[in-house]
Amino acid sequence: MGSIVLNIIKVIGNRLPAVHLVAASVCAVIIGFTLMLVPSEEVSATRGDLSSSRSSSQETLKLDLNLNKDAIAPATPERQNATLTDREEIPDKNTDQVVATNAQTTPEPASAEPAPVPAPKAENWVDYKVTAGDNLSTLFKRAGLSARDVFIVSEATKNSDALKRLYPGESLSFLIQNGELKKLKHLINPLKQVLLEQDGDSYSIDTVEKKPDIEHRYAYGTIESSLFLDGEKAGLPSNTIMEMAALFGWDVDFALDIRKGDSFRVIYEEKKLDGKVIGVGKIVAAEFTNQGDTFTSLRYTDSKGNTSYYTPKGESMRKAFLRTPVDFARISSNFNMKRKHPVLNRIRAHKGVDYAASIGTPIKAAGDGKIIFRGVKGGYGNVIILQHGNNINTLYAHMSRFKKGLSVGSRIKQGQLIGYVGKSGMVTGPHLHYEFQVNGVHKNPVTVKLPHADPVPKSERASFMSTSQALMAQLETYSSTQVASAE
Ligand SMILES: [Zn+2]
């Protein structure tokens, strides 16, 4: 992923003024942070849903700035119109089972409450967001509860998963009456919460899970500057753009090959809960046209539940080999059968490609295979040789060290870490020397035609073809709307 971000930034850097490069870097950072932040935002966004019928007047209990946007009551019409999320707090047919659970156990306060200024009601839920370093004790203390309360709740939950792990971004909601903890809600994410309810001297536990509605969204665009910026312009979420870059990255080098006028169209999933978008799902179908060549990628889940992306004919989108086994590297010496050796200073074929990178840079297996050599090999220093199928070997030399736990015979997956860049053997500086052999003949790893990963298996063929046709038809339907709306 890192390299994709970098590549996209590189494209932008090539074509746009520096300020955009900065903006793009910020974007990249934001993507990273967004990925981390998504759960917490989701929690706070839907928390209102889940506690809506209870928390109709918590204005006076604004304890946590992060959360209480949701906790504030939608008591007045102004509030109801204020923001989108507020609307979600009004109990309606969509605030289903969770609210129902609460409603069973607690009588609803008198509904006819004319006062425009909300007054405290019986159920004052107070919410605390879990932050780094929090545990049950710190959160209970913050809520004004005692160590004894922590003990009773821990006892009540000791034989279940409830409250065993608290992660930053989640939240705990407390309902405390006369100093006694009546109910406790652990909001794990918008789709899952655990409710504890006082039951004699202990607490009953109830886990409530919801399923999001999945809807398809369509977007299309033309490249003006970069996949990232034009993807955003087309309204694509940033992780969908990254996903698209990864899908087509096998065929299109988004740093070098992309041109103004290239185009894309994408169908992707959107996750909704109670009518509100809570997240983005996977790409369902996507097309990228690069310099006149169109690449299409369709998602298919086989009968065993494995999901992969294929061309409409059922070939894998993935290649069986990575083109470059190291990220963040540059070619320092090309494949050359008549090179003058930099150390020996005489003509000696360079049967691989050198990638200059700092010592310790991870080296990835180019393809699935097994280790047939791991050790020191003369001027090559520390070497790993992988065998892929019957006729292809890849060789990685000058490593500083091997990944622990690997030995001759170990099975390796494509992209798996096998060792680290170094300068062992006869070298002038740290780099990876990488060789690609087909039937014992050295090929240029930069230009060798890479085979596709396995296609759709024969047994899945019929099922795949019907999926493929349906998805292609869906793309066509969407793009005819696209043309119509453009006219
Ligand atoms: Zn070399």
Short mmCIF file of C-alpha atoms and ligand atoms in Angstrom, two decimals:
data_model
loop_
_atom_site.label_atom_id
_atom_site.label_comp_id
_atom_site.label_asym_id
_atom_site.label_seq_id
_atom_site.Cartn_x
_atom_site.Cartn_y
_atom_site.Cartn_z
CA MET A 1 0.00 0.00 0.00
CA GLY A 2 2.77 2.40 0.95
CA SER A 3 4.31 2.18 -2.46
CA ILE A 4 1.03 2.87 -4.15
CA VAL A 5 0.58 6.01 -2.11
CA LEU A 6 4.10 6.98 -3.01
CA ASN A 7 3.58 6.29 -6.69
CA ILE A 8 0.43 8.31 -6.80
CA ILE A 9 2.18 11.16 -5.05
CA LYS A 10 5.01 10.84 -7.54
CA VAL A 11 2.63 11.28 -10.46
CA ILE A 12 1.14 14.32 -8.88
CA GLY A 13 4.62 15.61 -8.18
CA ASN A 14 5.59 15.22 -11.81
CA ARG A 15 2.68 17.12 -13.13
CA LEU A 16 1.69 19.69 -10.57
CA PRO A 17 3.26 22.49 -8.56
CA ALA A 18 4.81 21.75 -5.21
CA VAL A 19 1.80 22.90 -3.27
CA HIS A 20 -0.15 20.01 -4.71
CA LEU A 21 2.56 17.63 -3.75
CA VAL A 22 2.21 18.81 -0.19
CA ALA A 23 -1.55 18.50 -0.45
CA ALA A 24 -1.19 15.01 -1.80
CA SER A 25 1.16 14.01 0.98
CA VAL A 26 -1.33 15.36 3.45
CA CYS A 27 -4.00 13.34 1.67
CA ALA A 28 -1.89 10.26 1.97
CA VAL A 29 -1.41 10.87 5.65
CA ILE A 30 -5.09 11.55 6.01
CA ILE A 31 -5.88 8.23 4.37
CA GLY A 32 -3.74 6.55 6.96
CA PHE A 33 -5.37 8.40 9.79
CA THR A 34 -8.81 7.97 8.35
CA LEU A 35 -8.33 4.24 8.31
CA MET A 36 -7.41 4.40 11.95
CA LEU A 37 -10.17 6.79 12.82
CA VAL A 38 -13.04 5.19 11.01
CA PRO A 39 -14.17 2.98 13.85
CA SER A 40 -14.32 5.80 16.35
CA GLU A 41 -16.20 8.07 14.04
CA GLU A 42 -18.61 5.33 13.34
CA VAL A 43 -19.15 4.78 16.99
CA SER A 44 -19.88 8.36 17.76
CA ALA A 45 -21.98 8.75 14.67
CA THR A 46 -24.37 5.97 15.45
CA ARG A 47 -24.25 6.05 19.17
CA GLY A 48 -27.16 8.43 18.94
CA ASP A 49 -29.21 5.78 17.14
CA LEU A 50 -28.66 3.19 19.70
CA SER A 51 -29.49 5.24 22.71
CA SER A 52 -31.89 7.58 21.02
CA SER A 53 -35.05 6.90 22.91
CA ARG A 54 -33.23 7.15 26.20
CA SER A 55 -31.10 10.16 25.84
CA SER A 56 -33.63 12.78 25.14
CA SER A 57 -32.25 15.35 27.54
CA GLN A 58 -28.60 15.15 28.24
CA GLU A 59 -27.62 18.68 27.51
CA THR A 60 -26.66 19.24 31.11
CA LEU A 61 -24.40 16.21 31.13
CA LYS A 62 -22.02 17.30 28.46
CA LEU A 63 -18.94 15.62 29.80
CA ASP A 64 -17.11 14.47 26.73
CA LEU A 65 -16.78 16.88 23.86
CA ASN A 66 -16.13 14.10 21.44
CA LEU A 67 -19.29 12.28 22.09
CA ASN A 68 -21.98 14.52 23.29
CA LYS A 69 -22.91 15.90 19.95
CA ASP A 70 -24.89 12.71 19.79
CA ALA A 71 -26.03 12.73 23.32
CA ILE A 72 -27.67 16.11 23.10
CA ALA A 73 -31.38 15.76 22.77
CA PRO A 74 -33.28 16.42 19.57
CA ALA A 75 -35.99 17.97 21.67
CA THR A 76 -36.71 21.04 19.65
CA PRO A 77 -37.47 21.48 15.96
CA GLU A 78 -34.35 23.66 15.55
CA ARG A 79 -32.22 20.85 16.81
CA GLN A 80 -33.92 18.39 14.54
CA ASN A 81 -33.03 20.46 11.54
CA ALA A 82 -29.59 21.33 12.69
CA THR A 83 -27.58 18.44 11.32
CA LEU A 84 -28.01 15.18 9.59
CA THR A 85 -27.00 13.15 12.58
CA ASP A 86 -29.60 14.76 14.70
CA ARG A 87 -32.27 13.34 12.53
CA GLU A 88 -30.97 9.92 13.40
CA GLU A 89 -31.64 10.52 17.05
CA ILE A 90 -35.35 10.75 16.60
CA PRO A 91 -36.78 7.35 17.35
CA ASP A 92 -38.42 5.97 14.27
CA LYS A 93 -39.12 2.66 12.68
CA ASN A 94 -35.45 2.25 11.90
CA THR A 95 -34.16 2.42 15.42
CA ASP A 96 -35.07 -1.17 15.85
CA GLN A 97 -34.11 -3.88 18.22
CA VAL A 98 -31.58 -2.02 20.28
CA VAL A 99 -34.05 0.58 21.33
CA ALA A 100 -36.63 -2.11 21.78
CA THR A 101 -34.36 -3.85 24.25
CA ASN A 102 -34.20 -0.72 26.30
CA ALA A 103 -37.88 -0.02 26.02
CA GLN A 104 -38.82 -3.36 27.48
CA THR A 105 -36.90 -2.81 30.60
CA THR A 106 -37.55 0.79 31.38
CA PRO A 107 -40.82 2.62 31.25
CA GLU A 108 -40.77 5.43 28.75
CA PRO A 109 -40.89 8.82 30.43
CA ALA A 110 -44.00 10.83 29.75
CA SER A 111 -43.90 11.60 26.10
CA ALA A 112 -45.85 14.81 26.23
CA GLU A 113 -43.15 17.11 27.42
CA PRO A 114 -43.84 20.56 26.13
CA ALA A 115 -40.88 22.35 27.69
CA PRO A 116 -38.53 23.55 24.94
CA VAL A 117 -35.64 23.54 27.38
CA PRO A 118 -34.95 19.91 28.20
CA ALA A 119 -35.02 18.98 31.85
CA PRO A 120 -33.17 15.97 33.25
CA LYS A 121 -35.18 12.80 32.97
CA ALA A 122 -34.99 9.48 34.69
CA GLU A 123 -32.47 7.96 32.30
CA ASN A 124 -29.33 9.96 32.08
CA TRP A 125 -26.91 8.02 30.00
CA VAL A 126 -23.41 9.36 30.20
CA ASP A 127 -20.91 8.44 27.52
CA TYR A 128 -17.18 8.07 27.69
CA LYS A 129 -14.96 7.46 24.75
CA VAL A 130 -12.27 4.86 25.31
CA THR A 131 -8.84 6.42 24.87
CA ALA A 132 -5.38 4.87 24.85
CA GLY A 133 -4.48 3.41 28.22
CA ASP A 134 -8.08 3.15 29.39
CA ASN A 135 -9.45 0.10 31.15
CA LEU A 136 -12.60 -0.67 33.05
CA SER A 137 -11.20 0.90 36.22
CA THR A 138 -10.21 4.21 34.66
CA LEU A 139 -13.52 4.52 32.84
CA PHE A 140 -15.56 3.59 35.91
CA LYS A 141 -13.62 6.09 37.96
CA ARG A 142 -14.34 8.77 35.39
CA ALA A 143 -18.01 7.90 35.60
CA GLY A 144 -17.87 8.33 39.38
CA LEU A 145 -18.16 4.63 40.13
CA SER A 146 -16.16 2.69 42.71
CA ALA A 147 -13.67 -0.15 42.61
CA ARG A 148 -16.46 -2.30 44.02
CA ASP A 149 -18.56 -1.56 40.93
CA VAL A 150 -15.65 -2.60 38.76
CA PHE A 151 -15.40 -5.82 40.74
CA ILE A 152 -19.11 -6.65 40.46
CA VAL A 153 -19.15 -5.99 36.72
CA SER A 154 -15.95 -7.99 36.22
CA GLU A 155 -17.49 -10.90 38.12
CA ALA A 156 -20.66 -10.69 36.06
CA THR A 157 -18.71 -10.76 32.79
CA LYS A 158 -15.92 -13.16 33.70
CA ASN A 159 -17.38 -16.07 31.72
CA SER A 160 -18.14 -14.05 28.62
CA ASP A 161 -16.33 -11.89 26.08
CA ALA A 162 -18.12 -8.81 27.37
CA LEU A 163 -15.82 -5.89 28.26
CA LYS A 164 -12.72 -8.05 27.88
CA ARG A 165 -11.11 -5.72 25.39
CA LEU A 166 -11.57 -1.99 25.19
CA TYR A 167 -10.09 -0.23 22.20
CA PRO A 168 -9.61 3.49 21.65
CA GLY A 169 -12.51 4.84 19.64
CA GLU A 170 -15.07 2.62 21.29
CA SER A 171 -17.30 4.01 23.99
CA LEU A 172 -18.93 3.06 27.22
CA SER A 173 -22.30 4.51 28.18
CA PHE A 174 -23.38 4.44 31.80
CA LEU A 175 -26.83 4.72 33.26
CA ILE A 176 -26.35 5.56 36.91
CA GLN A 177 -29.21 6.17 39.31
CA ASN A 178 -28.68 7.22 42.91
CA GLY A 179 -25.05 6.28 42.60
CA GLU A 180 -25.91 2.78 41.38
CA LEU A 181 -24.92 1.47 37.99
CA LYS A 182 -28.16 0.34 36.39
CA LYS A 183 -27.03 -0.25 32.83
CA LEU A 184 -23.82 -0.21 30.91
CA LYS A 185 -23.46 -0.16 27.15
CA HIS A 186 -20.25 -1.01 25.35
CA LEU A 187 -20.37 0.32 21.82
CA ILE A 188 -17.82 -1.68 19.92
CA ASN A 189 -18.78 -0.33 16.51
CA PRO A 190 -21.95 0.86 14.82
CA LEU A 191 -22.91 -2.75 14.23
CA LYS A 192 -22.17 -4.26 17.60
CA GLN A 193 -22.89 -3.35 21.18
CA VAL A 194 -23.00 -5.17 24.48
CA LEU A 195 -25.58 -4.17 27.07
CA LEU A 196 -25.24 -4.99 30.76
CA GLU A 197 -28.25 -4.55 32.94
CA GLN A 198 -28.52 -4.74 36.71
CA ASP A 199 -30.11 -8.00 37.72
CA GLY A 200 -30.22 -8.43 41.48
CA ASP A 201 -26.67 -8.37 42.77
CA SER A 202 -25.21 -8.98 39.34
CA TYR A 203 -25.67 -7.97 35.72
CA SER A 204 -27.23 -9.67 32.73
CA ILE A 205 -25.39 -9.49 29.44
CA ASP A 206 -26.96 -8.98 26.05
CA THR A 207 -25.05 -8.65 22.78
CA VAL A 208 -26.80 -6.89 19.94
CA GLU A 209 -25.46 -7.13 16.41
CA LYS A 210 -26.75 -5.43 13.33
CA LYS A 211 -26.09 -6.11 9.68
CA PRO A 212 -25.45 -3.17 7.40
CA ASP A 213 -27.37 -2.78 4.17
CA ILE A 214 -25.05 -3.05 1.19
CA GLU A 215 -25.74 -0.77 -1.74
CA HIS A 216 -23.88 -0.39 -4.99
CA ARG A 217 -22.47 2.98 -5.95
CA TYR A 218 -21.12 4.00 -9.33
CA ALA A 219 -18.46 6.55 -10.17
CA TYR A 220 -16.53 7.45 -13.27
CA GLY A 221 -13.95 9.98 -14.28
CA THR A 222 -11.22 11.07 -16.62
CA ILE A 223 -7.62 11.56 -15.61
CA GLU A 224 -6.52 15.18 -15.59
CA SER A 225 -3.71 14.99 -13.06
CA SER A 226 -3.62 11.73 -11.11
CA LEU A 227 -5.73 8.76 -10.19
CA PHE A 228 -5.93 10.04 -6.67
CA LEU A 229 -7.10 13.59 -7.37
CA ASP A 230 -9.38 12.66 -10.25
CA GLY A 231 -10.76 9.75 -8.24
CA GLU A 232 -11.62 12.15 -5.45
CA LYS A 233 -13.17 14.52 -7.95
CA ALA A 234 -15.36 11.65 -9.15
CA GLY A 235 -16.53 11.22 -5.57
CA LEU A 236 -14.64 8.02 -4.83
CA PRO A 237 -13.71 7.35 -1.20
CA SER A 238 -9.94 7.32 -0.77
CA ASN A 239 -9.74 3.65 0.13
CA THR A 240 -11.66 2.78 -3.02
CA ILE A 241 -9.07 4.74 -5.02
CA MET A 242 -6.28 2.82 -3.28
CA GLU A 243 -8.08 -0.43 -3.98
CA MET A 244 -8.42 0.47 -7.64
CA ALA A 245 -4.71 1.36 -7.83
CA ALA A 246 -3.86 -2.03 -6.31
CA LEU A 247 -6.24 -3.90 -8.67
CA PHE A 248 -4.84 -2.34 -11.83
CA GLY A 249 -1.33 -1.90 -10.47
CA TRP A 250 -0.40 -5.23 -12.06
CA ASP A 251 -1.11 -3.86 -15.52
CA VAL A 252 -0.71 -0.11 -15.17
CA ASP A 253 2.21 1.67 -13.53
CA PHE A 254 0.36 4.59 -11.99
CA ALA A 255 3.61 6.54 -11.70
CA LEU A 256 4.80 6.17 -15.29
CA ASP A 257 2.05 4.92 -17.60
CA ILE A 258 -0.84 7.14 -16.66
CA ARG A 259 -1.86 9.83 -19.18
CA LYS A 260 -4.26 12.72 -19.34
CA GLY A 261 -7.45 11.40 -20.91
CA ASP A 262 -7.20 7.96 -19.32
CA SER A 263 -10.51 7.05 -17.74
CA PHE A 264 -12.09 4.83 -15.14
CA ARG A 265 -15.46 3.57 -14.02
CA VAL A 266 -16.16 1.76 -10.80
CA ILE A 267 -18.98 0.00 -9.03
CA TYR A 268 -18.31 -0.30 -5.32
CA GLU A 269 -20.19 -1.14 -2.17
CA GLU A 270 -21.45 1.26 0.38
CA LYS A 271 -22.49 0.10 3.85
CA LYS A 272 -25.53 1.69 5.38
CA LEU A 273 -27.17 1.39 8.73
CA ASP A 274 -30.60 2.87 9.30
CA GLY A 275 -30.25 4.79 6.06
CA LYS A 276 -26.97 6.34 7.07
CA VAL A 277 -23.66 5.58 5.37
CA ILE A 278 -21.35 3.91 7.88
CA GLY A 279 -18.59 2.70 5.64
CA VAL A 280 -17.33 1.71 2.25
CA GLY A 281 -17.18 -1.86 1.02
CA LYS A 282 -15.14 -3.50 -1.67
CA ILE A 283 -14.99 -2.78 -5.37
CA VAL A 284 -17.48 -4.93 -7.26
CA ALA A 285 -16.36 -4.13 -10.78
CA ALA A 286 -13.93 -1.62 -12.20
CA GLU A 287 -12.52 -0.58 -15.52
CA PHE A 288 -9.44 1.48 -16.28
CA THR A 289 -8.55 2.70 -19.74
CA ASN A 290 -4.85 3.51 -20.06
CA GLN A 291 -3.54 4.96 -23.33
CA GLY A 292 -6.33 3.22 -25.24
CA ASP A 293 -6.04 -0.16 -23.48
CA THR A 294 -8.99 -1.07 -21.30
CA PHE A 295 -8.52 -3.29 -18.25
CA THR A 296 -11.54 -4.71 -16.48
CA SER A 297 -11.58 -6.25 -13.04
CA LEU A 298 -14.54 -8.17 -11.64
CA ARG A 299 -15.01 -9.48 -8.15
CA TYR A 300 -15.89 -13.12 -7.78
CA THR A 301 -16.51 -15.18 -4.65
CA ASP A 302 -16.13 -18.90 -5.25
CA SER A 303 -18.12 -21.72 -3.71
CA LYS A 304 -15.62 -21.93 -0.85
CA GLY A 305 -16.10 -18.27 -0.03
CA ASN A 306 -12.75 -17.03 -1.39
CA THR A 307 -12.95 -13.69 -3.12
CA SER A 308 -10.64 -12.63 -5.95
CA TYR A 309 -10.65 -10.30 -8.91
CA TYR A 310 -10.61 -11.56 -12.47
CA THR A 311 -10.83 -10.30 -16.02
CA PRO A 312 -14.24 -10.83 -17.67
CA LYS A 313 -12.82 -14.04 -19.16
CA GLY A 314 -11.76 -15.39 -15.80
CA GLU A 315 -8.03 -14.67 -15.79
CA SER A 316 -6.59 -13.48 -12.51
CA MET A 317 -5.94 -9.76 -12.20
CA ARG A 318 -2.87 -10.66 -10.21
CA LYS A 319 0.35 -11.70 -11.81
CA ALA A 320 2.13 -14.73 -10.44
CA PHE A 321 5.14 -12.47 -9.66
CA LEU A 322 5.74 -9.05 -8.24
CA ARG A 323 7.71 -6.95 -10.68
CA THR A 324 9.83 -5.47 -7.87
CA PRO A 325 10.53 -7.35 -4.64
CA VAL A 326 11.37 -4.18 -2.67
CA ASP A 327 9.38 -1.02 -2.10
CA PHE A 328 10.98 2.40 -1.91
CA ALA A 329 13.92 1.40 -4.05
CA ARG A 330 15.48 2.61 -7.27
CA ILE A 331 17.26 0.60 -9.93
CA SER A 332 20.99 1.20 -9.49
CA SER A 333 22.18 -1.32 -12.08
CA ASN A 334 20.25 -2.90 -14.93
CA PHE A 335 20.30 -6.39 -16.38
CA ASN A 336 23.27 -6.32 -18.76
CA MET A 337 25.12 -9.23 -20.27
CA LYS A 338 28.21 -7.05 -20.99
CA ARG A 339 28.60 -5.00 -17.84
CA LYS A 340 31.93 -3.91 -16.44
CA HIS A 341 31.87 -5.15 -12.87
CA PRO A 342 32.17 -2.22 -10.41
CA VAL A 343 34.41 -4.15 -8.00
CA LEU A 344 36.26 -6.54 -10.29
CA ASN A 345 36.57 -3.85 -12.97
CA ARG A 346 36.27 -6.28 -15.84
CA ILE A 347 33.48 -7.34 -18.19
CA ARG A 348 31.15 -9.67 -16.44
CA ALA A 349 27.49 -10.22 -17.23
CA HIS A 350 25.07 -8.68 -14.77
CA LYS A 351 22.41 -11.36 -14.75
CA GLY A 352 19.94 -9.50 -12.60
CA VAL A 353 18.82 -6.06 -11.57
CA ASP A 354 20.09 -4.08 -8.58
CA TYR A 355 17.73 -2.11 -6.39
CA ALA A 356 19.49 0.41 -4.19
CA ALA A 357 17.76 0.69 -0.84
CA SER A 358 18.84 1.32 2.71
CA ILE A 359 20.03 -1.53 4.88
CA GLY A 360 17.10 -3.25 6.54
CA THR A 361 14.56 -2.53 3.79
CA PRO A 362 12.20 -5.54 3.66
CA ILE A 363 12.56 -7.93 0.71
CA LYS A 364 9.40 -9.69 -0.44
CA ALA A 365 9.03 -13.00 -2.23
CA ALA A 366 8.13 -12.22 -5.84
CA GLY A 367 5.76 -15.17 -6.07
CA ASP A 368 4.41 -18.25 -4.30
CA GLY A 369 7.07 -20.92 -4.04
CA LYS A 370 9.51 -22.66 -1.76
CA ILE A 371 13.02 -21.94 -0.53
CA ILE A 372 15.65 -24.10 -2.28
CA PHE A 373 18.71 -22.19 -1.02
CA ARG A 374 19.32 -20.07 2.05
CA GLY A 375 22.89 -19.19 2.98
CA VAL A 376 26.11 -17.55 1.81
CA LYS A 377 27.01 -17.81 -1.87
CA GLY A 378 30.45 -16.27 -2.59
CA GLY A 379 30.34 -12.68 -3.79
CA TYR A 380 26.53 -12.75 -3.54
CA GLY A 381 26.73 -12.75 0.25
CA ASN A 382 23.54 -13.85 1.98
CA VAL A 383 21.25 -15.37 -0.64
CA ILE A 384 17.78 -16.86 -0.82
CA ILE A 385 16.66 -18.75 -3.93
CA LEU A 386 12.98 -19.51 -4.40
CA GLN A 387 11.57 -22.09 -6.74
CA HIS A 388 8.18 -21.31 -8.27
CA GLY A 389 6.42 -24.21 -9.93
CA ASN A 390 8.64 -26.27 -12.20
CA ASN A 391 10.49 -23.77 -14.31
CA ILE A 392 10.96 -20.41 -12.60
CA ASN A 393 13.50 -19.51 -9.89
CA THR A 394 14.07 -16.12 -8.28
CA LEU A 395 17.25 -15.16 -6.43
CA TYR A 396 17.77 -12.45 -3.81
CA ALA A 397 21.35 -11.50 -2.92
CA HIS A 398 23.45 -9.29 -0.59
CA MET A 399 20.89 -9.53 2.23
CA SER A 400 21.86 -8.14 5.64
CA ARG A 401 19.85 -10.92 7.28
CA PHE A 402 17.18 -13.50 6.59
CA LYS A 403 13.68 -13.42 8.00
CA LYS A 404 13.68 -15.59 11.11
CA GLY A 405 12.05 -18.99 10.92
CA LEU A 406 12.70 -19.63 7.23
CA SER A 407 14.76 -22.55 6.00
CA VAL A 408 15.27 -24.65 2.90
CA GLY A 409 11.94 -26.23 2.05
CA SER A 410 9.81 -23.49 3.64
CA ARG A 411 6.70 -22.65 1.62
CA ILE A 412 6.49 -18.95 0.80
CA LYS A 413 3.59 -16.81 -0.33
CA GLN A 414 3.83 -13.97 -2.80
CA GLY A 415 4.68 -10.74 -0.98
CA GLN A 416 5.89 -12.57 2.12
CA LEU A 417 8.89 -11.03 3.88
CA ILE A 418 11.96 -13.21 3.34
CA GLY A 419 14.84 -10.96 4.40
CA TYR A 420 16.36 -7.50 4.49
CA VAL A 421 18.47 -5.42 2.12
CA GLY A 422 22.14 -5.38 3.04
CA LYS A 423 25.65 -5.26 1.61
CA SER A 424 26.90 -8.76 2.28
CA GLY A 425 29.25 -10.22 -0.35
CA MET A 426 31.14 -8.24 -2.94
CA VAL A 427 29.37 -4.88 -3.23
CA THR A 428 30.01 -1.13 -3.23
CA GLY A 429 26.86 -0.23 -1.31
CA PRO A 430 23.65 -1.68 0.10
CA HIS A 431 21.27 -3.05 -2.52
CA LEU A 432 19.20 -6.04 -3.50
CA HIS A 433 20.52 -8.02 -6.44
CA TYR A 434 17.49 -9.80 -7.94
CA GLU A 435 17.52 -12.54 -10.60
CA PHE A 436 14.70 -14.16 -12.52
CA GLN A 437 15.43 -17.48 -14.22
CA VAL A 438 13.17 -19.36 -16.60
CA ASN A 439 14.30 -22.96 -17.20
CA GLY A 440 17.73 -21.98 -15.91
CA VAL A 441 18.09 -19.02 -18.29
CA HIS A 442 18.45 -15.55 -16.79
CA LYS A 443 15.79 -13.07 -17.91
CA ASN A 444 15.64 -9.34 -17.32
CA PRO A 445 13.35 -9.06 -14.27
CA VAL A 446 12.25 -5.59 -15.36
CA THR A 447 10.96 -6.64 -18.77
CA VAL A 448 10.22 -10.36 -18.54
CA LYS A 449 6.59 -11.13 -19.32
CA LEU A 450 5.04 -12.18 -16.03
CA PRO A 451 2.50 -15.00 -16.04
CA HIS A 452 -0.93 -14.42 -14.53
CA ALA A 453 -1.81 -16.01 -11.21
CA ASP A 454 -4.22 -18.94 -11.46
CA PRO A 455 -7.45 -18.29 -13.39
CA VAL A 456 -10.92 -19.22 -12.20
CA PRO A 457 -10.79 -23.00 -11.68
CA LYS A 458 -12.73 -25.18 -14.12
CA SER A 459 -15.23 -26.24 -11.47
CA GLU A 460 -16.18 -22.58 -10.89
CA ARG A 461 -16.24 -21.61 -14.53
CA ALA A 462 -20.00 -21.63 -15.17
CA SER A 463 -20.78 -19.80 -11.98
CA PHE A 464 -18.07 -17.23 -12.72
CA MET A 465 -19.29 -16.59 -16.26
CA SER A 466 -22.80 -15.78 -15.10
CA THR A 467 -21.40 -13.38 -12.47
CA SER A 468 -19.10 -11.85 -15.06
CA GLN A 469 -21.92 -11.26 -17.54
CA ALA A 470 -24.15 -9.76 -14.86
CA LEU A 471 -21.41 -7.38 -13.71
CA MET A 472 -20.51 -6.32 -17.25
CA ALA A 473 -24.21 -5.64 -17.90
CA GLN A 474 -24.36 -3.61 -14.71
CA LEU A 475 -21.35 -1.53 -15.79
CA GLU A 476 -23.02 -0.91 -19.15
CA THR A 477 -26.30 0.09 -17.54
CA TYR A 478 -24.54 2.53 -15.25
CA SER A 479 -22.49 4.05 -18.03
CA SER A 480 -25.54 4.55 -20.25
CA THR A 481 -27.00 6.60 -17.39
CA GLN A 482 -23.69 8.38 -17.25
CA VAL A 483 -23.94 9.38 -20.90
CA ALA A 484 -27.57 10.37 -20.53
CA SER A 485 -26.86 12.59 -17.56
CA ALA A 486 -23.90 14.19 -19.29
CA GLU A 487 -26.02 15.25 -22.24
ZN ZN B 1 23.62 -7.05 -9.09
#
